[in-house]
Amino acid sequence: MTQGWLIPLVVLLSFGLTALLRRYALARSIMDIPNARSSHAVPTPRGGGVAIVLAFLLSLAALGALQVASFDTLVALGGAGGLIALIGFMDDHGHIAARWRLLGHFAAAGWALFWLGGLPPLDVFGIRLEMGWVGTVLAAFYLVWLLNLYNFMDGIDGIASIEAICACLGACLLYWVSGHEQLAVLPLLLAAAVCGFLYWNFPPARIFMGDAGSGFLGIALGVLSLQAAWVSSQLFWGWLILLGVFIVDATFTLGRRLARGDKVYEAHRSHAYQFASRQYGKHLPVTLAVAALNLFWLLPLALCVMLLKLDGLLAVIIAYAPLVLLAVRYRAGALE
């Protein structure tokens, strides 16, 4: 990869920007103050995820100048991610009504799908499904849910960063074993941007990501998965497997809260990972457990899809089954 020099540069840029943002947040008292719904006990600067956004968007501009990546994909990622980061940044520094945030989320999803070409045909249990405009609508909801669930799951130190790094590097391995190495540059650069931030966010965190960073990561990962889907259905199923920890915990928690009649837009701390962090008294064991699940359970199953031709949807079901059991075990969505 001739543009490999970009990777350490992006790590250093993200690292340095996070340090500057932390100093800025401390000077301006932009702090996350613990309350009854928090998973932390010490006031901590927030908004560090902006460093991930800026480092990655600048790397996209560099790729565009070097003409080493698809223009349509760069515009899809940059436009959708930039809009979501802007909405998150504004919400971090004030408040945007939920309906306007959601409208912005669907606008970003629509932008990304316009440039990507919608949802491609997918292989499901040996049948090729071409869903047309219905698929595009489903893809829009998929992107909006992914960016929101990423925000929901960014509740303890390091967890959102670790998930993004594991998913991106896992996807790069899938690209390599399937002969699609040319797709690896974007997830590699996204992982690099997150690595620079993780130094400051690893438990115990010295700065939090904030909505700008978490929402940006959610939609960026979603766009990368849809880009991969246009190359191979198996790669798309691989991405869904790699993102399984976040998808299952957030979806199970939301479903249980909806069934109980809770106001799901209100802040809470009833995700499985939050119950687990309180049970163990610290964040580090849970964050490392997420990394272990990704490395030793989800990644091998995703590789089975690529190397052993295991049906993609069947592999997703197999991958998610123990994650659902863990969600039940740690009372995801239960009342505190």
CSV table of C-alpha atoms in Angstrom, one decimal:
chain,number,residue,atom,x,y,z
A,1,MET,CA,0.0,0.0,0.0
A,2,THR,CA,1.9,3.0,-1.3
A,3,GLN,CA,0.0,5.4,1.0
A,4,GLY,CA,1.1,3.5,4.1
A,5,TRP,CA,2.9,6.6,5.4
A,6,LEU,CA,-0.5,8.1,6.1
A,7,ILE,CA,-1.2,5.6,8.9
A,8,PRO,CA,1.4,6.8,11.5
A,9,LEU,CA,0.7,10.4,10.5
A,10,VAL,CA,-3.0,9.9,11.3
A,11,VAL,CA,-2.2,8.3,14.6
A,12,LEU,CA,0.1,11.2,15.6
A,13,LEU,CA,-2.4,13.8,14.4
A,14,SER,CA,-5.3,12.2,16.3
A,15,PHE,CA,-3.0,11.9,19.4
A,16,GLY,CA,-2.0,15.5,19.3
A,17,LEU,CA,-5.4,16.9,18.6
A,18,THR,CA,-6.9,14.9,21.5
A,19,ALA,CA,-4.3,16.4,23.8
A,20,LEU,CA,-5.2,19.9,22.6
A,21,LEU,CA,-8.9,19.2,22.9
A,22,ARG,CA,-8.4,18.0,26.5
A,23,ARG,CA,-6.5,21.2,27.4
A,24,TYR,CA,-9.3,23.2,25.8
A,25,ALA,CA,-12.0,21.3,27.6
A,26,LEU,CA,-10.3,21.8,31.0
A,27,ALA,CA,-9.7,25.5,30.4
A,28,ARG,CA,-13.4,26.0,29.4
A,29,SER,CA,-14.8,23.6,31.9
A,30,ILE,CA,-16.4,21.4,29.2
A,31,MET,CA,-16.8,18.5,31.6
A,32,ASP,CA,-18.9,15.4,31.9
A,33,ILE,CA,-20.2,15.7,35.5
A,34,PRO,CA,-21.2,12.3,37.1
A,35,ASN,CA,-24.9,11.9,37.8
A,36,ALA,CA,-27.4,9.1,38.6
A,37,ARG,CA,-27.2,7.9,35.0
A,38,SER,CA,-23.4,8.0,34.6
A,39,SER,CA,-21.0,5.1,34.6
A,40,HIS,CA,-18.1,7.2,35.9
A,41,ALA,CA,-17.4,8.8,39.3
A,42,VAL,CA,-14.9,11.6,38.4
A,43,PRO,CA,-15.6,14.8,36.3
A,44,THR,CA,-13.9,14.2,33.0
A,45,PRO,CA,-13.3,16.4,29.9
A,46,ARG,CA,-15.5,15.5,26.9
A,47,GLY,CA,-15.5,16.0,23.2
A,48,GLY,CA,-12.2,14.3,22.4
A,49,GLY,CA,-13.8,12.3,19.5
A,50,VAL,CA,-13.5,15.5,17.4
A,51,ALA,CA,-9.8,14.5,17.1
A,52,ILE,CA,-10.9,11.2,15.4
A,53,VAL,CA,-13.2,13.1,13.1
A,54,LEU,CA,-10.6,15.7,12.0
A,55,ALA,CA,-7.8,13.2,11.6
A,56,PHE,CA,-9.9,10.8,9.5
A,57,LEU,CA,-11.5,13.5,7.3
A,58,LEU,CA,-8.0,15.0,6.6
A,59,SER,CA,-6.8,11.5,5.6
A,60,LEU,CA,-9.8,11.2,3.2
A,61,ALA,CA,-8.8,14.5,1.6
A,62,ALA,CA,-5.2,13.2,1.2
A,63,LEU,CA,-6.6,10.0,-0.4
A,64,GLY,CA,-8.6,12.1,-2.8
A,65,ALA,CA,-5.6,14.2,-3.7
A,66,LEU,CA,-3.6,11.0,-4.3
A,67,GLN,CA,-6.4,9.5,-6.3
A,68,VAL,CA,-6.0,6.1,-4.5
A,69,ALA,CA,-9.6,5.6,-3.4
A,70,SER,CA,-13.0,5.8,-5.0
A,71,PHE,CA,-14.2,9.4,-5.2
A,72,ASP,CA,-17.8,8.3,-4.5
A,73,THR,CA,-16.9,6.5,-1.4
A,74,LEU,CA,-14.8,9.4,-0.1
A,75,VAL,CA,-17.7,11.8,-0.7
A,76,ALA,CA,-20.1,9.4,1.0
A,77,LEU,CA,-17.9,9.0,4.0
A,78,GLY,CA,-16.8,12.6,4.3
A,79,GLY,CA,-20.2,14.1,3.8
A,80,ALA,CA,-22.2,11.8,6.0
A,81,GLY,CA,-19.6,11.6,8.7
A,82,GLY,CA,-19.0,15.3,8.7
A,83,LEU,CA,-22.7,16.1,9.1
A,84,ILE,CA,-23.1,13.6,12.0
A,85,ALA,CA,-20.1,14.9,13.7
A,86,LEU,CA,-21.4,18.5,13.4
A,87,ILE,CA,-24.8,17.5,14.8
A,88,GLY,CA,-23.0,15.7,17.7
A,89,PHE,CA,-20.7,18.6,18.3
A,90,MET,CA,-23.6,21.0,18.5
A,91,ASP,CA,-25.5,18.6,20.8
A,92,ASP,CA,-22.4,18.2,23.0
A,93,HIS,CA,-22.2,22.0,23.5
A,94,GLY,CA,-25.9,22.7,23.9
A,95,HIS,CA,-29.0,20.7,23.0
A,96,ILE,CA,-30.7,19.8,19.8
A,97,ALA,CA,-34.3,18.4,20.0
A,98,ALA,CA,-34.4,14.7,19.3
A,99,ARG,CA,-36.6,15.1,16.2
A,100,TRP,CA,-34.1,17.5,14.5
A,101,ARG,CA,-31.2,15.2,15.4
A,102,LEU,CA,-33.1,12.3,13.8
A,103,LEU,CA,-33.8,14.3,10.7
A,104,GLY,CA,-30.1,15.1,10.4
A,105,HIS,CA,-29.3,11.5,10.9
A,106,PHE,CA,-31.5,10.4,8.0
A,107,ALA,CA,-30.2,13.2,5.8
A,108,ALA,CA,-26.6,11.9,6.4
A,109,ALA,CA,-27.7,8.4,5.7
A,110,GLY,CA,-29.5,9.5,2.5
A,111,TRP,CA,-26.3,11.4,1.4
A,112,ALA,CA,-24.2,8.3,1.9
A,113,LEU,CA,-26.6,6.0,0.1
A,114,PHE,CA,-26.9,8.4,-2.9
A,115,TRP,CA,-23.1,8.2,-3.5
A,116,LEU,CA,-22.8,4.5,-2.7
A,117,GLY,CA,-25.7,3.5,-5.0
A,118,GLY,CA,-28.1,2.2,-2.3
A,119,LEU,CA,-28.0,-1.3,-1.0
A,120,PRO,CA,-26.6,-3.9,-3.4
A,121,PRO,CA,-28.2,-7.4,-3.9
A,122,LEU,CA,-27.4,-9.7,-1.0
A,123,ASP,CA,-26.9,-13.5,-0.8
A,124,VAL,CA,-29.2,-14.9,1.8
A,125,PHE,CA,-29.2,-18.7,2.4
A,126,GLY,CA,-28.0,-19.2,-1.2
A,127,ILE,CA,-30.7,-16.9,-2.7
A,128,ARG,CA,-29.7,-13.6,-4.2
A,129,LEU,CA,-32.1,-10.9,-3.0
A,130,GLU,CA,-32.4,-7.7,-5.1
A,131,MET,CA,-34.5,-5.3,-2.9
A,132,GLY,CA,-34.4,-2.1,-5.0
A,133,TRP,CA,-35.8,0.9,-3.2
A,134,VAL,CA,-37.0,-1.2,-0.3
A,135,GLY,CA,-33.3,-2.1,0.3
A,136,THR,CA,-32.3,1.5,0.2
A,137,VAL,CA,-34.9,2.3,2.9
A,138,LEU,CA,-33.7,-0.6,5.0
A,139,ALA,CA,-30.1,0.6,4.5
A,140,ALA,CA,-31.0,4.1,5.7
A,141,PHE,CA,-32.5,2.7,8.9
A,142,TYR,CA,-29.4,0.5,9.3
A,143,LEU,CA,-27.1,3.5,9.1
A,144,VAL,CA,-29.2,5.6,11.5
A,145,TRP,CA,-29.5,2.7,14.0
A,146,LEU,CA,-25.8,2.0,13.8
A,147,LEU,CA,-24.8,5.6,14.5
A,148,ASN,CA,-27.2,5.9,17.4
A,149,LEU,CA,-26.3,2.5,18.9
A,150,TYR,CA,-22.7,3.5,18.8
A,151,ASN,CA,-23.6,6.6,20.8
A,152,PHE,CA,-25.5,4.4,23.3
A,153,MET,CA,-22.6,2.0,23.7
A,154,ASP,CA,-20.1,4.8,24.3
A,155,GLY,CA,-20.7,4.7,28.1
A,156,ILE,CA,-17.5,3.3,29.7
A,157,ASP,CA,-13.8,4.1,29.2
A,158,GLY,CA,-12.3,2.8,26.0
A,159,ILE,CA,-15.2,0.5,24.9
A,160,ALA,CA,-16.2,2.4,21.7
A,161,SER,CA,-12.6,2.9,20.7
A,162,ILE,CA,-11.7,-0.8,21.2
A,163,GLU,CA,-14.8,-1.9,19.2
A,164,ALA,CA,-14.0,0.4,16.3
A,165,ILE,CA,-10.3,-0.7,16.2
A,166,CYS,CA,-11.3,-4.4,16.4
A,167,ALA,CA,-13.9,-4.1,13.7
A,168,CYS,CA,-11.7,-2.1,11.3
A,169,LEU,CA,-8.6,-4.4,11.7
A,170,GLY,CA,-10.8,-7.5,11.5
A,171,ALA,CA,-12.4,-6.2,8.3
A,172,CYS,CA,-8.9,-5.6,6.9
A,173,LEU,CA,-8.0,-9.2,7.5
A,174,LEU,CA,-11.2,-10.3,5.7
A,175,TYR,CA,-10.3,-8.1,2.8
A,176,TRP,CA,-6.8,-9.6,2.7
A,177,VAL,CA,-7.9,-13.3,2.8
A,178,SER,CA,-10.6,-12.7,0.2
A,179,GLY,CA,-8.2,-10.9,-2.3
A,180,HIS,CA,-9.7,-7.4,-1.8
A,181,GLU,CA,-6.7,-5.7,-0.2
A,182,GLN,CA,-7.5,-2.5,-2.1
A,183,LEU,CA,-10.5,-1.9,0.3
A,184,ALA,CA,-8.3,-2.0,3.4
A,185,VAL,CA,-7.0,1.6,3.3
A,186,LEU,CA,-10.1,3.3,4.7
A,187,PRO,CA,-10.7,1.0,7.7
A,188,LEU,CA,-6.9,1.1,8.4
A,189,LEU,CA,-6.9,4.9,8.5
A,190,LEU,CA,-10.1,4.9,10.7
A,191,ALA,CA,-8.4,2.5,13.1
A,192,ALA,CA,-5.3,4.7,13.1
A,193,ALA,CA,-7.4,7.8,14.0
A,194,VAL,CA,-9.1,5.9,16.9
A,195,CYS,CA,-5.7,4.6,18.1
A,196,GLY,CA,-4.4,8.1,18.6
A,197,PHE,CA,-7.5,9.0,20.7
A,198,LEU,CA,-7.4,5.7,22.6
A,199,TYR,CA,-4.2,6.6,24.4
A,200,TRP,CA,-6.2,9.3,26.2
A,201,ASN,CA,-9.5,7.3,26.5
A,202,PHE,CA,-8.1,4.0,27.8
A,203,PRO,CA,-9.3,3.2,31.3
A,204,PRO,CA,-9.1,5.3,33.4
A,205,ALA,CA,-10.1,7.8,30.7
A,206,ARG,CA,-8.6,11.3,30.7
A,207,ILE,CA,-11.1,12.5,28.1
A,208,PHE,CA,-14.4,11.2,26.7
A,209,MET,CA,-15.3,10.8,23.1
A,210,GLY,CA,-18.6,12.7,23.1
A,211,ASP,CA,-21.5,12.4,20.6
A,212,ALA,CA,-19.5,14.0,17.8
A,213,GLY,CA,-17.0,11.1,17.9
A,214,SER,CA,-19.3,8.2,18.7
A,215,GLY,CA,-21.9,9.1,16.1
A,216,PHE,CA,-19.2,9.7,13.5
A,217,LEU,CA,-17.7,6.2,14.2
A,218,GLY,CA,-21.1,4.6,13.9
A,219,ILE,CA,-22.0,6.0,10.5
A,220,ALA,CA,-18.4,5.6,9.2
A,221,LEU,CA,-18.4,1.9,10.1
A,222,GLY,CA,-21.9,1.5,8.5
A,223,VAL,CA,-20.7,3.2,5.2
A,224,LEU,CA,-17.6,1.0,5.1
A,225,SER,CA,-19.8,-2.1,5.5
A,226,LEU,CA,-22.1,-1.0,2.6
A,227,GLN,CA,-19.1,-0.2,0.5
A,228,ALA,CA,-17.9,-3.8,1.1
A,229,ALA,CA,-21.3,-5.2,0.3
A,230,TRP,CA,-21.0,-3.9,-3.2
A,231,VAL,CA,-17.9,-6.0,-3.6
A,232,SER,CA,-19.1,-9.1,-1.8
A,233,SER,CA,-22.2,-10.1,0.2
A,234,GLN,CA,-19.8,-12.2,2.4
A,235,LEU,CA,-17.9,-9.1,3.3
A,236,PHE,CA,-21.1,-7.4,4.4
A,237,TRP,CA,-22.1,-10.3,6.6
A,238,GLY,CA,-18.5,-10.3,8.0
A,239,TRP,CA,-18.9,-6.6,9.0
A,240,LEU,CA,-22.2,-7.4,10.8
A,241,ILE,CA,-20.5,-10.3,12.7
A,242,LEU,CA,-17.5,-8.0,13.7
A,243,LEU,CA,-19.9,-5.4,15.0
A,244,GLY,CA,-22.0,-8.0,16.9
A,245,VAL,CA,-21.1,-6.9,20.5
A,246,PHE,CA,-22.5,-3.4,20.0
A,247,ILE,CA,-25.4,-4.5,17.8
A,248,VAL,CA,-26.7,-7.1,20.1
A,249,ASP,CA,-26.3,-5.2,23.4
A,250,ALA,CA,-27.9,-2.0,22.0
A,251,THR,CA,-30.7,-3.8,20.2
A,252,PHE,CA,-31.6,-6.1,23.0
A,253,THR,CA,-31.6,-3.2,25.5
A,254,LEU,CA,-33.8,-1.0,23.3
A,255,GLY,CA,-36.3,-3.9,22.6
A,256,ARG,CA,-36.7,-4.6,26.3
A,257,ARG,CA,-37.1,-0.9,27.2
A,258,LEU,CA,-39.7,-0.5,24.4
A,259,ALA,CA,-41.6,-3.5,25.6
A,260,ARG,CA,-41.7,-2.0,29.1
A,261,GLY,CA,-43.0,1.3,27.8
A,262,ASP,CA,-39.9,3.4,28.8
A,263,LYS,CA,-39.1,6.7,27.1
A,264,VAL,CA,-36.2,5.3,25.0
A,265,TYR,CA,-34.8,8.7,24.1
A,266,GLU,CA,-34.0,9.4,27.8
A,267,ALA,CA,-30.6,8.7,29.1
A,268,HIS,CA,-30.1,5.5,31.1
A,269,ARG,CA,-27.4,3.0,32.1
A,270,SER,CA,-29.1,-0.3,31.6
A,271,HIS,CA,-27.0,-1.8,28.8
A,272,ALA,CA,-25.4,-5.1,29.6
A,273,TYR,CA,-21.9,-3.6,29.5
A,274,GLN,CA,-23.0,-1.0,32.0
A,275,PHE,CA,-24.4,-3.6,34.4
A,276,ALA,CA,-21.2,-5.6,34.0
A,277,SER,CA,-18.9,-2.6,34.8
A,278,ARG,CA,-20.9,-1.9,38.0
A,279,GLN,CA,-20.7,-5.6,38.9
A,280,TYR,CA,-17.0,-5.7,38.5
A,281,GLY,CA,-16.4,-2.2,40.0
A,282,LYS,CA,-14.3,-0.9,37.1
A,283,HIS,CA,-14.4,-0.4,33.4
A,284,LEU,CA,-11.2,-2.1,32.3
A,285,PRO,CA,-12.3,-5.8,32.6
A,286,VAL,CA,-15.4,-5.1,30.5
A,287,THR,CA,-13.5,-3.2,27.8
A,288,LEU,CA,-11.0,-6.0,27.6
A,289,ALA,CA,-13.8,-8.6,27.5
A,290,VAL,CA,-15.2,-6.8,24.4
A,291,ALA,CA,-11.8,-7.0,22.7
A,292,ALA,CA,-11.6,-10.7,23.6
A,293,LEU,CA,-15.1,-11.4,22.2
A,294,ASN,CA,-14.1,-9.7,19.0
A,295,LEU,CA,-10.7,-11.5,18.7
A,296,PHE,CA,-11.6,-15.0,19.8
A,297,TRP,CA,-15.2,-15.4,18.8
A,298,LEU,CA,-16.5,-12.9,16.2
A,299,LEU,CA,-13.4,-12.7,14.0
A,300,PRO,CA,-13.0,-16.5,13.6
A,301,LEU,CA,-16.6,-16.7,12.6
A,302,ALA,CA,-16.2,-13.9,10.1
A,303,LEU,CA,-13.2,-15.7,8.6
A,304,CYS,CA,-15.3,-18.9,8.3
A,305,VAL,CA,-17.6,-17.0,6.1
A,306,MET,CA,-14.8,-15.9,3.8
A,307,LEU,CA,-12.6,-19.0,3.9
A,308,LEU,CA,-15.0,-21.9,4.5
A,309,LYS,CA,-18.0,-20.4,2.6
A,310,LEU,CA,-20.2,-20.6,5.7
A,311,ASP,CA,-23.5,-18.9,4.8
A,312,GLY,CA,-23.3,-15.3,5.9
A,313,LEU,CA,-26.7,-14.9,7.6
A,314,LEU,CA,-26.3,-18.3,9.3
A,315,ALA,CA,-22.9,-17.1,10.6
A,316,VAL,CA,-24.5,-13.9,11.9
A,317,ILE,CA,-27.1,-16.0,13.8
A,318,ILE,CA,-24.4,-18.3,15.3
A,319,ALA,CA,-22.3,-15.3,16.2
A,320,TYR,CA,-25.1,-13.4,17.9
A,321,ALA,CA,-26.6,-16.3,19.9
A,322,PRO,CA,-24.0,-16.3,22.8
A,323,LEU,CA,-24.1,-12.5,22.8
A,324,VAL,CA,-27.8,-12.6,23.4
A,325,LEU,CA,-27.2,-15.0,26.3
A,326,LEU,CA,-24.6,-12.5,27.7
A,327,ALA,CA,-27.2,-9.7,27.3
A,328,VAL,CA,-29.6,-11.8,29.4
A,329,ARG,CA,-26.9,-12.7,31.9
A,330,TYR,CA,-26.0,-9.1,32.5
A,331,ARG,CA,-29.7,-7.9,32.5
A,332,ALA,CA,-29.5,-5.7,29.5
A,333,GLY,CA,-32.5,-3.4,29.5
A,334,ALA,CA,-33.6,-4.3,33.0
A,335,LEU,CA,-34.6,-1.7,35.6
A,336,GLU,CA,-31.7,-0.7,37.9
